[in-house]
Amino acid sequence: FDMRGVDGVFAVARHATKPEIAEAQALNLAQRAAKLLHGATFGLTGASPARVISLAPVTDDDLAKAGIWVWSVIWRQAVVFDVVTP
């Protein structure tokens, strides 16, 4: 049984008066997450190394007005499950 998945995380930061600070913080967090994720197998013996396929801002006018910045990190990974016969 094999599975190929695409997963993602969001990095979120808020600064009420200086949105550029929130943007920089969210980007920094997303970049750090991408570095940790890329190549990770999460301790699973049947997992391929994770491959980060996207690091991008999530844009929304309402979030921007609230001083909230969001960046997404998306990665692809395959997992092979061994079939155990009794």
PDB file of C-alpha atoms in Angstrom:
ATOM      1  CA  PHE A   1       0.000   0.000   0.000  1.00  0.00           C
ATOM      2  CA  ASP A   2       1.562   3.265  -1.113  1.00  0.00           C
ATOM      3  CA  MET A   3       0.513   6.812  -0.454  1.00  0.00           C
ATOM      4  CA  ARG A   4       1.708  10.017  -2.051  1.00  0.00           C
ATOM      5  CA  GLY A   5       0.636  13.091  -0.180  1.00  0.00           C
ATOM      6  CA  VAL A   6       0.838  16.829  -0.415  1.00  0.00           C
ATOM      7  CA  ASP A   7       0.870  18.601   2.939  1.00  0.00           C
ATOM      8  CA  GLY A   8       1.150  22.180   4.084  1.00  0.00           C
ATOM      9  CA  VAL A   9       1.598  24.513   7.007  1.00  0.00           C
ATOM     10  CA  PHE A  10       0.884  28.188   7.537  1.00  0.00           C
ATOM     11  CA  ALA A  11       3.174  30.718   9.192  1.00  0.00           C
ATOM     12  CA  VAL A  12       1.122  33.559  10.692  1.00  0.00           C
ATOM     13  CA  ALA A  13       2.241  36.816  12.274  1.00  0.00           C
ATOM     14  CA  ARG A  14       0.440  39.986  13.338  1.00  0.00           C
ATOM     15  CA  HIS A  15       1.558  43.491  14.169  1.00  0.00           C
ATOM     16  CA  ALA A  16      -1.197  46.057  14.674  1.00  0.00           C
ATOM     17  CA  THR A  17       0.797  49.177  13.782  1.00  0.00           C
ATOM     18  CA  LYS A  18       3.653  47.933  11.574  1.00  0.00           C
ATOM     19  CA  PRO A  19       2.474  45.335   9.066  1.00  0.00           C
ATOM     20  CA  GLU A  20       5.933  45.167   7.483  1.00  0.00           C
ATOM     21  CA  ILE A  21       7.194  43.639  10.734  1.00  0.00           C
ATOM     22  CA  ALA A  22       4.462  41.000  10.620  1.00  0.00           C
ATOM     23  CA  GLU A  23       5.307  40.237   6.996  1.00  0.00           C
ATOM     24  CA  ALA A  24       9.004  39.796   7.796  1.00  0.00           C
ATOM     25  CA  GLN A  25       8.241  37.597  10.827  1.00  0.00           C
ATOM     26  CA  ALA A  26       5.838  35.341   8.927  1.00  0.00           C
ATOM     27  CA  LEU A  27       8.277  34.996   6.021  1.00  0.00           C
ATOM     28  CA  ASN A  28      11.143  34.196   8.390  1.00  0.00           C
ATOM     29  CA  LEU A  29       9.057  31.525  10.120  1.00  0.00           C
ATOM     30  CA  ALA A  30       7.974  30.007   6.787  1.00  0.00           C
ATOM     31  CA  GLN A  31      11.564  29.888   5.538  1.00  0.00           C
ATOM     32  CA  ARG A  32      12.713  28.184   8.734  1.00  0.00           C
ATOM     33  CA  ALA A  33       9.867  25.664   8.483  1.00  0.00           C
ATOM     34  CA  ALA A  34      10.752  24.935   4.844  1.00  0.00           C
ATOM     35  CA  LYS A  35      14.376  24.242   5.787  1.00  0.00           C
ATOM     36  CA  LEU A  36      13.284  21.859   8.557  1.00  0.00           C
ATOM     37  CA  LEU A  37      10.738  20.074   6.372  1.00  0.00           C
ATOM     38  CA  HIS A  38      12.809  19.648   3.212  1.00  0.00           C
ATOM     39  CA  GLY A  39      14.387  16.198   3.263  1.00  0.00           C
ATOM     40  CA  ALA A  40      12.651  15.108   6.477  1.00  0.00           C
ATOM     41  CA  THR A  41      11.248  11.598   6.845  1.00  0.00           C
ATOM     42  CA  PHE A  42       9.725  12.241  10.283  1.00  0.00           C
ATOM     43  CA  GLY A  43      11.170   8.978  11.572  1.00  0.00           C
ATOM     44  CA  LEU A  44       9.032   6.864   9.224  1.00  0.00           C
ATOM     45  CA  THR A  45      10.994   3.997   7.669  1.00  0.00           C
ATOM     46  CA  GLY A  46       8.823   3.893   4.539  1.00  0.00           C
ATOM     47  CA  ALA A  47       8.738   7.641   3.927  1.00  0.00           C
ATOM     48  CA  SER A  48      10.573   9.346   1.122  1.00  0.00           C
ATOM     49  CA  PRO A  49      12.359  12.579   1.967  1.00  0.00           C
ATOM     50  CA  ALA A  50       9.927  15.495   1.977  1.00  0.00           C
ATOM     51  CA  ARG A  51      10.307  17.886  -0.961  1.00  0.00           C
ATOM     52  CA  VAL A  52       9.184  21.464  -0.431  1.00  0.00           C
ATOM     53  CA  ILE A  53       7.339  22.502  -3.593  1.00  0.00           C
ATOM     54  CA  SER A  54       6.034  25.929  -2.618  1.00  0.00           C
ATOM     55  CA  LEU A  55       6.703  28.798  -0.247  1.00  0.00           C
ATOM     56  CA  ALA A  56       4.252  31.613  -0.963  1.00  0.00           C
ATOM     57  CA  PRO A  57       2.333  34.447   0.662  1.00  0.00           C
ATOM     58  CA  VAL A  58      -1.376  33.984   1.308  1.00  0.00           C
ATOM     59  CA  THR A  59      -3.044  37.220   0.275  1.00  0.00           C
ATOM     60  CA  ASP A  60      -6.319  38.494   1.679  1.00  0.00           C
ATOM     61  CA  ASP A  61      -7.484  42.103   2.043  1.00  0.00           C
ATOM     62  CA  ASP A  62      -9.185  41.493   5.407  1.00  0.00           C
ATOM     63  CA  LEU A  63      -6.043  39.921   6.863  1.00  0.00           C
ATOM     64  CA  ALA A  64      -3.903  42.788   5.553  1.00  0.00           C
ATOM     65  CA  LYS A  65      -6.237  45.371   7.123  1.00  0.00           C
ATOM     66  CA  ALA A  66      -5.856  43.580  10.462  1.00  0.00           C
ATOM     67  CA  GLY A  67      -2.049  43.613  10.193  1.00  0.00           C
ATOM     68  CA  ILE A  68      -1.908  39.846   9.716  1.00  0.00           C
ATOM     69  CA  TRP A  69       0.503  38.207   7.288  1.00  0.00           C
ATOM     70  CA  VAL A  70       0.368  34.552   6.282  1.00  0.00           C
ATOM     71  CA  TRP A  71       2.859  32.476   4.325  1.00  0.00           C
ATOM     72  CA  SER A  72       2.309  28.867   3.261  1.00  0.00           C
ATOM     73  CA  VAL A  73       4.810  26.039   2.943  1.00  0.00           C
ATOM     74  CA  ILE A  74       3.712  23.051   0.856  1.00  0.00           C
ATOM     75  CA  TRP A  75       5.616  19.803   0.484  1.00  0.00           C
ATOM     76  CA  ARG A  76       5.207  16.460  -1.275  1.00  0.00           C
ATOM     77  CA  GLN A  77       6.082  13.108   0.250  1.00  0.00           C
ATOM     78  CA  ALA A  78       5.499   9.413  -0.470  1.00  0.00           C
ATOM     79  CA  VAL A  79       4.976   6.730   2.152  1.00  0.00           C
ATOM     80  CA  VAL A  80       5.153   2.992   1.512  1.00  0.00           C
ATOM     81  CA  PHE A  81       3.273   0.778   3.939  1.00  0.00           C
ATOM     82  CA  ASP A  82       4.394  -2.843   4.107  1.00  0.00           C
ATOM     83  CA  VAL A  83       1.703  -5.473   3.951  1.00  0.00           C
ATOM     84  CA  VAL A  84       2.069  -7.895   6.834  1.00  0.00           C
ATOM     85  CA  THR A  85       0.667 -11.366   6.285  1.00  0.00           C
ATOM     86  CA  PRO A  86      -0.327 -13.356   9.365  1.00  0.00           C
TER      87      PRO A  86
END
